Amino acid sequence: MKLTIIGTGYVGLVSGTCFAEVGHHVICVDNNEAKVKLLRSGGIPIYEPGLEELVKKNVAAGRLSFTSSIAEGVEKSDVIFIAVPTPPQDDGSVDLSFIEKVAREIAGAMHGYKIIVDKSTVPVKTGEKVAETIKRYCKSKVDFDVVSNPEFLREGFAVEDLMKPDRVVIGVRGPRPVAAMKEVYVPFQAPVIVTDINSAELIKHASNSFLALKISYINAVSVLCEITGANVQEVAMGMGLDERIGRRFLNAGLGFGGSCFPKDLSAFIKIAEEVGYDFGLLKEVQRINAAQMDRFVKKISDTLWVLKEKKIGVLGLAFKQNTDDVRMSPAIDLCRRLLREGATLRVHDPKAMDKAREWLPDVEYVADLNAVAEGCDALVVATEWEEFKALDLKRAREAMSHPIFFDGRNLFDPAEMEKQGWIYKSVGR
Ligand code: UGA
């Protein structure tokens, strides 16, 4: 099929590339000329495992191309995906101006029947607005369908999630676009669910909010574990073996961050408020998430007492493993709090150091994981990178004035750490 994806962020670029990988002909559009130039020359603006190779392969095969012209993308394709940002506004609601602008531009370039698919995360009823806008701005009277097709990929695992999705959600107003949408996804061999547009839009916000709720739930349980001397990982294992609950997303730690959960939770609360429902449950999810970070910072300051003139080594800056993304990263939040208390920081992240510099200019960036501990009063794990498990603990201990370790992501085994002579504090254990 001939597909156009407007927006080459995480969702747009990975979707476009994976669509090309399964044999579709894909045009990716972005209004940022520099980004288009970079992509055309084989460069990738984000770090995402496996993506670079796939982009190169599909560009070489002639199935994937890049342009800054929406008109060209609309002209040459039957199905146009919108994957532009929907950033949060100060009151928690979603800024839909990029979606609206793209809808107008698509409308202006349409000369025959097109299927316009929203892939960006949007509030319920956005599809209706997009349809109205396209109708209003179409130069001639052309037929079109608007479809909601939310994306569920996780950063860091985006290619894997795209190629093997748990489900594909297609929200439509009538039957006409269903066959074409199913054809887009046939190669992925995933369960497809066809719903009305409002339901599809709600599925996305309801899913992300539920996952955030699951994380806050286990974080609340971790508080009880600490008070009672239980172990949150054992509790999570015991709960998770119940198939109705499941073990995934039950990792206690510094709480959730990133460009999706915090934003989508606020948006969902706001959406509910606007239709007259107080989604208090989700407000509590936010409160627990914030409190989890407060508790961890307190744990550090209770142990080290005065943070002024203390040197702390921080492992991890990305909002989670396998990504260079630092937007709304709990690790960055933690660093800023420690800096505010007067500590000096030596920091390391396998992929996110370049992106972190803008947010954290006044810290020492250390390229070698095993050199971070030098001269430090404590080490802190802030992101769940697998790489950190290979830390040379003996060398770290010898390089520090005191062997104090705060593990905000429960990467290490408490008994083993204590055996090795560390004063070791983690979350819920
Ligand atoms: C999330 C969803 O998982 C995707 O399904 C969705 O498509 C995406 O948002 C989106 O809306 O675009 P993502 O933000 O990439 O994906 O990252 P997650 O893997 O969900 O992690 C989010 C945060 O939760 C991270 O800060 C992570 O450290 C934290 N987390 C995750 C925990 O604290 N505990 C867990 O058990 C799992």
PDB file of C-alpha atoms in Angstrom, residues 158-402:
ATOM      1  CA  ALA A 158       9.551   0.625  19.783  1.00  0.00           C
ATOM      2  CA  VAL A 159      10.601  -1.519  16.812  1.00  0.00           C
ATOM      3  CA  GLU A 160       9.749  -4.727  18.682  1.00  0.00           C
ATOM      4  CA  ASP A 161       6.368  -3.354  19.837  1.00  0.00           C
ATOM      5  CA  LEU A 162       5.539  -2.121  16.334  1.00  0.00           C
ATOM      6  CA  MET A 163       6.492  -5.364  14.588  1.00  0.00           C
ATOM      7  CA  LYS A 164       4.717  -7.588  17.137  1.00  0.00           C
ATOM      8  CA  PRO A 165       1.845  -5.562  18.602  1.00  0.00           C
ATOM      9  CA  ASP A 166      -0.408  -7.076  21.300  1.00  0.00           C
ATOM     10  CA  ARG A 167      -3.353  -5.545  19.463  1.00  0.00           C
ATOM     11  CA  VAL A 168      -4.229  -3.078  16.736  1.00  0.00           C
ATOM     12  CA  VAL A 169      -7.098  -0.703  17.482  1.00  0.00           C
ATOM     13  CA  ILE A 170      -9.007   0.791  14.556  1.00  0.00           C
ATOM     14  CA  GLY A 171     -11.713   3.346  15.369  1.00  0.00           C
ATOM     15  CA  VAL A 172     -14.051   4.174  12.491  1.00  0.00           C
ATOM     16  CA  ARG A 173     -17.327   5.969  11.840  1.00  0.00           C
ATOM     17  CA  GLY A 174     -18.547   3.627   9.095  1.00  0.00           C
ATOM     18  CA  PRO A 175     -17.371   0.443   7.344  1.00  0.00           C
ATOM     19  CA  ARG A 176     -15.700   2.054   4.305  1.00  0.00           C
ATOM     20  CA  PRO A 177     -12.093   2.435   5.604  1.00  0.00           C
ATOM     21  CA  VAL A 178     -12.008  -0.877   7.514  1.00  0.00           C
ATOM     22  CA  ALA A 179     -10.734  -3.103   4.694  1.00  0.00           C
ATOM     23  CA  ALA A 180      -7.882  -0.728   3.825  1.00  0.00           C
ATOM     24  CA  MET A 181      -6.883  -0.335   7.474  1.00  0.00           C
ATOM     25  CA  LYS A 182      -6.881  -4.107   7.974  1.00  0.00           C
ATOM     26  CA  GLU A 183      -4.721  -4.458   4.854  1.00  0.00           C
ATOM     27  CA  VAL A 184      -2.160  -2.059   6.350  1.00  0.00           C
ATOM     28  CA  TYR A 185      -1.840  -4.350   9.366  1.00  0.00           C
ATOM     29  CA  VAL A 186      -2.210  -7.840   7.798  1.00  0.00           C
ATOM     30  CA  PRO A 187       1.581  -8.415   7.717  1.00  0.00           C
ATOM     31  CA  PHE A 188       1.850  -7.826  11.479  1.00  0.00           C
ATOM     32  CA  GLN A 189      -0.435 -10.800  12.282  1.00  0.00           C
ATOM     33  CA  ALA A 190      -1.848  -9.117  15.388  1.00  0.00           C
ATOM     34  CA  PRO A 191      -5.385  -9.196  16.781  1.00  0.00           C
ATOM     35  CA  VAL A 192      -7.312  -6.276  15.255  1.00  0.00           C
ATOM     36  CA  ILE A 193     -10.178  -4.659  17.103  1.00  0.00           C
ATOM     37  CA  VAL A 194     -12.561  -2.372  15.233  1.00  0.00           C
ATOM     38  CA  THR A 195     -14.460   0.159  17.355  1.00  0.00           C
ATOM     39  CA  ASP A 196     -16.120   3.533  17.002  1.00  0.00           C
ATOM     40  CA  ILE A 197     -13.741   6.516  16.962  1.00  0.00           C
ATOM     41  CA  ASN A 198     -14.491   7.739  20.496  1.00  0.00           C
ATOM     42  CA  SER A 199     -13.835   4.285  21.972  1.00  0.00           C
ATOM     43  CA  ALA A 200     -10.512   3.968  20.142  1.00  0.00           C
ATOM     44  CA  GLU A 201      -9.399   7.348  21.465  1.00  0.00           C
ATOM     45  CA  LEU A 202     -10.457   6.390  24.982  1.00  0.00           C
ATOM     46  CA  ILE A 203      -8.635   3.029  24.776  1.00  0.00           C
ATOM     47  CA  LYS A 204      -5.308   4.858  24.499  1.00  0.00           C
ATOM     48  CA  HIS A 205      -5.779   7.173  27.494  1.00  0.00           C
ATOM     49  CA  ALA A 206      -7.427   4.426  29.549  1.00  0.00           C
ATOM     50  CA  SER A 207      -4.528   2.021  28.840  1.00  0.00           C
ATOM     51  CA  ASN A 208      -1.738   4.427  29.725  1.00  0.00           C
ATOM     52  CA  SER A 209      -3.549   5.607  32.854  1.00  0.00           C
ATOM     53  CA  PHE A 210      -4.098   2.011  33.932  1.00  0.00           C
ATOM     54  CA  LEU A 211      -0.406   1.175  33.519  1.00  0.00           C
ATOM     55  CA  ALA A 212       0.531   4.289  35.524  1.00  0.00           C
ATOM     56  CA  LEU A 213      -1.980   3.171  38.159  1.00  0.00           C
ATOM     57  CA  LYS A 214      -0.328  -0.245  38.290  1.00  0.00           C
ATOM     58  CA  ILE A 215       3.062   1.379  38.940  1.00  0.00           C
ATOM     59  CA  SER A 216       1.674   3.659  41.646  1.00  0.00           C
ATOM     60  CA  TYR A 217      -0.090   0.715  43.210  1.00  0.00           C
ATOM     61  CA  ILE A 218       3.129  -1.277  43.614  1.00  0.00           C
ATOM     62  CA  ASN A 219       4.927   1.860  44.806  1.00  0.00           C
ATOM     63  CA  ALA A 220       2.282   2.308  47.513  1.00  0.00           C
ATOM     64  CA  VAL A 221       2.732  -1.367  48.434  1.00  0.00           C
ATOM     65  CA  SER A 222       6.513  -0.745  48.584  1.00  0.00           C
ATOM     66  CA  VAL A 223       5.918   1.784  51.374  1.00  0.00           C
ATOM     67  CA  LEU A 224       4.087  -0.874  53.388  1.00  0.00           C
ATOM     68  CA  CYS A 225       6.893  -3.341  52.651  1.00  0.00           C
ATOM     69  CA  GLU A 226       9.471  -0.925  54.038  1.00  0.00           C
ATOM     70  CA  ILE A 227       7.461  -0.331  57.201  1.00  0.00           C
ATOM     71  CA  THR A 228       6.793  -4.027  57.813  1.00  0.00           C
ATOM     72  CA  GLY A 229      10.109  -5.475  56.632  1.00  0.00           C
ATOM     73  CA  ALA A 230       8.582  -7.296  53.657  1.00  0.00           C
ATOM     74  CA  ASN A 231      10.117  -7.439  50.169  1.00  0.00           C
ATOM     75  CA  VAL A 232       8.195  -5.696  47.369  1.00  0.00           C
ATOM     76  CA  GLN A 233       9.753  -7.837  44.649  1.00  0.00           C
ATOM     77  CA  GLU A 234       8.515 -10.996  46.309  1.00  0.00           C
ATOM     78  CA  VAL A 235       5.090  -9.425  46.793  1.00  0.00           C
ATOM     79  CA  ALA A 236       5.027  -8.383  43.093  1.00  0.00           C
ATOM     80  CA  MET A 237       6.030 -11.907  42.041  1.00  0.00           C
ATOM     81  CA  GLY A 238       3.330 -13.449  44.195  1.00  0.00           C
ATOM     82  CA  MET A 239       0.712 -11.058  42.841  1.00  0.00           C
ATOM     83  CA  GLY A 240       1.898 -11.221  39.262  1.00  0.00           C
ATOM     84  CA  LEU A 241       1.644 -14.983  38.923  1.00  0.00           C
ATOM     85  CA  ASP A 242      -2.119 -14.483  39.078  1.00  0.00           C
ATOM     86  CA  GLU A 243      -2.843 -14.188  35.352  1.00  0.00           C
ATOM     87  CA  ARG A 244      -5.541 -11.619  36.051  1.00  0.00           C
ATOM     88  CA  ILE A 245      -2.884  -9.318  37.514  1.00  0.00           C
ATOM     89  CA  GLY A 246       0.344 -10.124  35.620  1.00  0.00           C
ATOM     90  CA  ARG A 247       3.911  -9.362  36.756  1.00  0.00           C
ATOM     91  CA  ARG A 248       4.716  -6.641  34.212  1.00  0.00           C
ATOM     92  CA  PHE A 249       4.644  -2.980  35.321  1.00  0.00           C
ATOM     93  CA  LEU A 250       4.864  -4.007  38.953  1.00  0.00           C
ATOM     94  CA  ASN A 251       8.428  -2.741  39.432  1.00  0.00           C
ATOM     95  CA  ALA A 252       8.624  -0.421  42.399  1.00  0.00           C
ATOM     96  CA  GLY A 253      11.131   2.411  42.176  1.00  0.00           C
ATOM     97  CA  LEU A 254      11.373   6.153  41.678  1.00  0.00           C
ATOM     98  CA  GLY A 255       8.012   6.257  39.933  1.00  0.00           C
ATOM     99  CA  PHE A 256       7.062   6.765  36.304  1.00  0.00           C
ATOM    100  CA  GLY A 257       8.180   9.563  34.033  1.00  0.00           C
ATOM    101  CA  GLY A 258       8.660  10.187  30.335  1.00  0.00           C
ATOM    102  CA  SER A 259       6.718  12.063  27.735  1.00  0.00           C
ATOM    103  CA  CYS A 260       3.637   9.814  27.939  1.00  0.00           C
ATOM    104  CA  PHE A 261       2.400   8.674  31.370  1.00  0.00           C
ATOM    105  CA  PRO A 262       2.563  12.007  33.264  1.00  0.00           C
ATOM    106  CA  LYS A 263       1.051  13.887  30.318  1.00  0.00           C
ATOM    107  CA  ASP A 264      -1.625  11.312  29.499  1.00  0.00           C
ATOM    108  CA  LEU A 265      -2.668  10.986  33.126  1.00  0.00           C
ATOM    109  CA  SER A 266      -3.160  14.749  33.450  1.00  0.00           C
ATOM    110  CA  ALA A 267      -5.004  14.820  30.136  1.00  0.00           C
ATOM    111  CA  PHE A 268      -7.324  11.967  31.147  1.00  0.00           C
ATOM    112  CA  ILE A 269      -8.139  13.663  34.448  1.00  0.00           C
ATOM    113  CA  LYS A 270      -8.893  16.871  32.529  1.00  0.00           C
ATOM    114  CA  ILE A 271     -11.003  15.072  29.900  1.00  0.00           C
ATOM    115  CA  ALA A 272     -13.062  13.492  32.688  1.00  0.00           C
ATOM    116  CA  GLU A 273     -13.416  16.865  34.450  1.00  0.00           C
ATOM    117  CA  GLU A 274     -14.645  18.495  31.256  1.00  0.00           C
ATOM    118  CA  VAL A 275     -17.472  15.978  30.924  1.00  0.00           C
ATOM    119  CA  GLY A 276     -18.373  16.324  34.600  1.00  0.00           C
ATOM    120  CA  TYR A 277     -16.618  13.315  36.172  1.00  0.00           C
ATOM    121  CA  ASP A 278     -14.081  13.648  38.978  1.00  0.00           C
ATOM    122  CA  PHE A 279     -11.505  10.904  38.281  1.00  0.00           C
ATOM    123  CA  GLY A 280     -10.142  11.032  41.830  1.00  0.00           C
ATOM    124  CA  LEU A 281      -8.522   7.609  41.495  1.00  0.00           C
ATOM    125  CA  LEU A 282      -6.090   8.988  38.910  1.00  0.00           C
ATOM    126  CA  LYS A 283      -5.314  12.056  41.031  1.00  0.00           C
ATOM    127  CA  GLU A 284      -4.182   9.642  43.730  1.00  0.00           C
ATOM    128  CA  VAL A 285      -1.977   7.865  41.169  1.00  0.00           C
ATOM    129  CA  GLN A 286      -0.245  11.211  40.525  1.00  0.00           C
ATOM    130  CA  ARG A 287       0.075  11.921  44.240  1.00  0.00           C
ATOM    131  CA  ILE A 288       1.679   8.534  44.970  1.00  0.00           C
ATOM    132  CA  ASN A 289       4.096   9.022  42.077  1.00  0.00           C
ATOM    133  CA  ALA A 290       5.266  12.388  43.428  1.00  0.00           C
ATOM    134  CA  ALA A 291       5.475  11.054  47.006  1.00  0.00           C
ATOM    135  CA  GLN A 292       7.656   8.160  45.870  1.00  0.00           C
ATOM    136  CA  MET A 293      10.372  10.569  44.745  1.00  0.00           C
ATOM    137  CA  ASP A 294      10.016  12.625  47.959  1.00  0.00           C
ATOM    138  CA  ARG A 295      10.537   9.473  50.034  1.00  0.00           C
ATOM    139  CA  PHE A 296      13.645   8.495  48.093  1.00  0.00           C
ATOM    140  CA  VAL A 297      15.215  11.955  48.409  1.00  0.00           C
ATOM    141  CA  LYS A 298      14.455  11.850  52.145  1.00  0.00           C
ATOM    142  CA  LYS A 299      16.121   8.439  52.358  1.00  0.00           C
ATOM    143  CA  ILE A 300      19.287   9.973  50.896  1.00  0.00           C
ATOM    144  CA  SER A 301      19.267  13.052  53.098  1.00  0.00           C
ATOM    145  CA  ASP A 302      18.396  11.063  56.235  1.00  0.00           C
ATOM    146  CA  THR A 303      21.445   8.876  55.620  1.00  0.00           C
ATOM    147  CA  LEU A 304      23.943  11.501  54.485  1.00  0.00           C
ATOM    148  CA  TRP A 305      22.453  14.190  56.797  1.00  0.00           C
ATOM    149  CA  VAL A 306      23.801  17.384  55.209  1.00  0.00           C
ATOM    150  CA  LEU A 307      24.100  17.192  51.419  1.00  0.00           C
ATOM    151  CA  LYS A 308      26.080  20.393  51.073  1.00  0.00           C
ATOM    152  CA  GLU A 309      29.651  19.589  50.012  1.00  0.00           C
ATOM    153  CA  LYS A 310      28.741  15.914  49.460  1.00  0.00           C
ATOM    154  CA  LYS A 311      29.717  14.338  46.156  1.00  0.00           C
ATOM    155  CA  ILE A 312      27.123  11.911  44.784  1.00  0.00           C
ATOM    156  CA  GLY A 313      27.505   9.595  41.795  1.00  0.00           C
ATOM    157  CA  VAL A 314      24.284   9.163  39.839  1.00  0.00           C
ATOM    158  CA  LEU A 315      23.814   6.208  37.480  1.00  0.00           C
ATOM    159  CA  GLY A 316      21.098   6.919  34.923  1.00  0.00           C
ATOM    160  CA  LEU A 317      19.596  10.059  33.412  1.00  0.00           C
ATOM    161  CA  ALA A 318      17.111   8.700  30.849  1.00  0.00           C
ATOM    162  CA  PHE A 319      13.494   8.298  31.998  1.00  0.00           C
ATOM    163  CA  LYS A 320      13.971   4.537  31.612  1.00  0.00           C
ATOM    164  CA  GLN A 321      16.395   2.059  30.096  1.00  0.00           C
ATOM    165  CA  ASN A 322      17.138   1.682  26.359  1.00  0.00           C
ATOM    166  CA  THR A 323      16.437   5.282  25.439  1.00  0.00           C
ATOM    167  CA  ASP A 324      18.254   8.620  25.272  1.00  0.00           C
ATOM    168  CA  ASP A 325      15.026  10.427  26.149  1.00  0.00           C
ATOM    169  CA  VAL A 326      15.231  12.605  29.277  1.00  0.00           C
ATOM    170  CA  ARG A 327      11.852  14.331  29.006  1.00  0.00           C
ATOM    171  CA  MET A 328      10.112  14.267  32.412  1.00  0.00           C
ATOM    172  CA  SER A 329      12.784  11.874  33.613  1.00  0.00           C
ATOM    173  CA  PRO A 330      12.599  10.956  37.317  1.00  0.00           C
ATOM    174  CA  ALA A 331      16.425  10.709  37.193  1.00  0.00           C
ATOM    175  CA  ILE A 332      16.767  14.352  36.116  1.00  0.00           C
ATOM    176  CA  ASP A 333      14.258  15.408  38.768  1.00  0.00           C
ATOM    177  CA  LEU A 334      16.287  13.543  41.392  1.00  0.00           C
ATOM    178  CA  CYS A 335      19.551  15.182  40.240  1.00  0.00           C
ATOM    179  CA  ARG A 336      18.015  18.637  40.417  1.00  0.00           C
ATOM    180  CA  ARG A 337      16.767  18.027  43.945  1.00  0.00           C
ATOM    181  CA  LEU A 338      20.184  16.831  45.085  1.00  0.00           C
ATOM    182  CA  LEU A 339      21.791  19.891  43.480  1.00  0.00           C
ATOM    183  CA  ARG A 340      19.301  22.167  45.236  1.00  0.00           C
ATOM    184  CA  GLU A 341      20.354  20.614  48.560  1.00  0.00           C
ATOM    185  CA  GLY A 342      23.944  21.604  47.763  1.00  0.00           C
ATOM    186  CA  ALA A 343      25.400  18.270  46.590  1.00  0.00           C
ATOM    187  CA  THR A 344      27.812  18.059  43.659  1.00  0.00           C
ATOM    188  CA  LEU A 345      27.111  15.330  41.124  1.00  0.00           C
ATOM    189  CA  ARG A 346      29.087  12.968  38.928  1.00  0.00           C
ATOM    190  CA  VAL A 347      26.626  11.414  36.469  1.00  0.00           C
ATOM    191  CA  HIS A 348      26.610   8.686  33.848  1.00  0.00           C
ATOM    192  CA  ASP A 349      24.088   7.301  31.374  1.00  0.00           C
ATOM    193  CA  PRO A 350      24.823   4.851  28.543  1.00  0.00           C
ATOM    194  CA  LYS A 351      22.850   6.897  25.985  1.00  0.00           C
ATOM    195  CA  ALA A 352      21.278  10.026  27.461  1.00  0.00           C
ATOM    196  CA  MET A 353      24.245  12.198  28.497  1.00  0.00           C
ATOM    197  CA  ASP A 354      24.109  14.469  25.441  1.00  0.00           C
ATOM    198  CA  LYS A 355      20.398  15.126  25.801  1.00  0.00           C
ATOM    199  CA  ALA A 356      20.726  15.649  29.570  1.00  0.00           C
ATOM    200  CA  ARG A 357      23.283  18.473  29.267  1.00  0.00           C
ATOM    201  CA  GLU A 358      20.571  20.993  28.433  1.00  0.00           C
ATOM    202  CA  TRP A 359      18.651  20.155  31.650  1.00  0.00           C
ATOM    203  CA  LEU A 360      21.648  19.558  33.879  1.00  0.00           C
ATOM    204  CA  PRO A 361      24.468  21.913  32.903  1.00  0.00           C
ATOM    205  CA  ASP A 362      26.185  22.006  36.300  1.00  0.00           C
ATOM    206  CA  VAL A 363      27.175  18.393  36.865  1.00  0.00           C
ATOM    207  CA  GLU A 364      30.221  16.336  35.921  1.00  0.00           C
ATOM    208  CA  TYR A 365      29.503  13.913  33.053  1.00  0.00           C
ATOM    209  CA  VAL A 366      31.541  10.711  33.349  1.00  0.00           C
ATOM    210  CA  ALA A 367      31.872   8.570  30.224  1.00  0.00           C
ATOM    211  CA  ASP A 368      33.085   5.434  32.045  1.00  0.00           C
ATOM    212  CA  LEU A 369      30.479   3.773  34.265  1.00  0.00           C
ATOM    213  CA  ASN A 370      33.193   2.351  36.489  1.00  0.00           C
ATOM    214  CA  ALA A 371      34.795   5.759  37.091  1.00  0.00           C
ATOM    215  CA  VAL A 372      31.635   7.468  38.426  1.00  0.00           C
ATOM    216  CA  ALA A 373      32.236   6.487  42.058  1.00  0.00           C
ATOM    217  CA  GLU A 374      35.642   8.215  42.326  1.00  0.00           C
ATOM    218  CA  GLY A 375      35.683  10.472  45.381  1.00  0.00           C
ATOM    219  CA  CYS A 376      31.931  10.085  45.970  1.00  0.00           C
ATOM    220  CA  ASP A 377      30.134   9.953  49.338  1.00  0.00           C
ATOM    221  CA  ALA A 378      27.328   7.851  47.854  1.00  0.00           C
ATOM    222  CA  LEU A 379      26.176   6.172  44.639  1.00  0.00           C
ATOM    223  CA  VAL A 380      22.599   6.365  43.389  1.00  0.00           C
ATOM    224  CA  VAL A 381      20.859   4.280  40.696  1.00  0.00           C
ATOM    225  CA  ALA A 382      18.143   6.374  39.058  1.00  0.00           C
ATOM    226  CA  THR A 383      17.374   4.487  35.813  1.00  0.00           C
ATOM    227  CA  GLU A 384      16.846   0.746  35.314  1.00  0.00           C
ATOM    228  CA  TRP A 385      19.609   0.189  32.692  1.00  0.00           C
ATOM    229  CA  GLU A 386      20.672  -3.506  32.547  1.00  0.00           C
ATOM    230  CA  GLU A 387      24.251  -2.268  31.931  1.00  0.00           C
ATOM    231  CA  PHE A 388      24.477  -1.029  35.530  1.00  0.00           C
ATOM    232  CA  LYS A 389      24.336  -4.592  36.834  1.00  0.00           C
ATOM    233  CA  ALA A 390      27.854  -5.017  35.410  1.00  0.00           C
ATOM    234  CA  LEU A 391      29.218  -2.175  37.582  1.00  0.00           C
ATOM    235  CA  ASP A 392      32.601  -3.084  39.098  1.00  0.00           C
ATOM    236  CA  LEU A 393      31.399  -2.912  42.707  1.00  0.00           C
ATOM    237  CA  LYS A 394      34.819  -3.641  44.208  1.00  0.00           C
ATOM    238  CA  ARG A 395      36.446  -0.801  42.300  1.00  0.00           C
ATOM    239  CA  ALA A 396      33.546   1.522  43.173  1.00  0.00           C
ATOM    240  CA  ARG A 397      33.801   0.706  46.886  1.00  0.00           C
ATOM    241  CA  GLU A 398      37.527   1.365  46.925  1.00  0.00           C
ATOM    242  CA  ALA A 399      37.106   4.692  45.104  1.00  0.00           C
ATOM    243  CA  MET A 400      34.564   6.072  47.575  1.00  0.00           C
ATOM    244  CA  SER A 401      34.993   7.733  50.925  1.00  0.00           C
ATOM    245  CA  HIS A 402      32.042   5.687  52.277  1.00  0.00           C
TER     246      HIS A 402
END
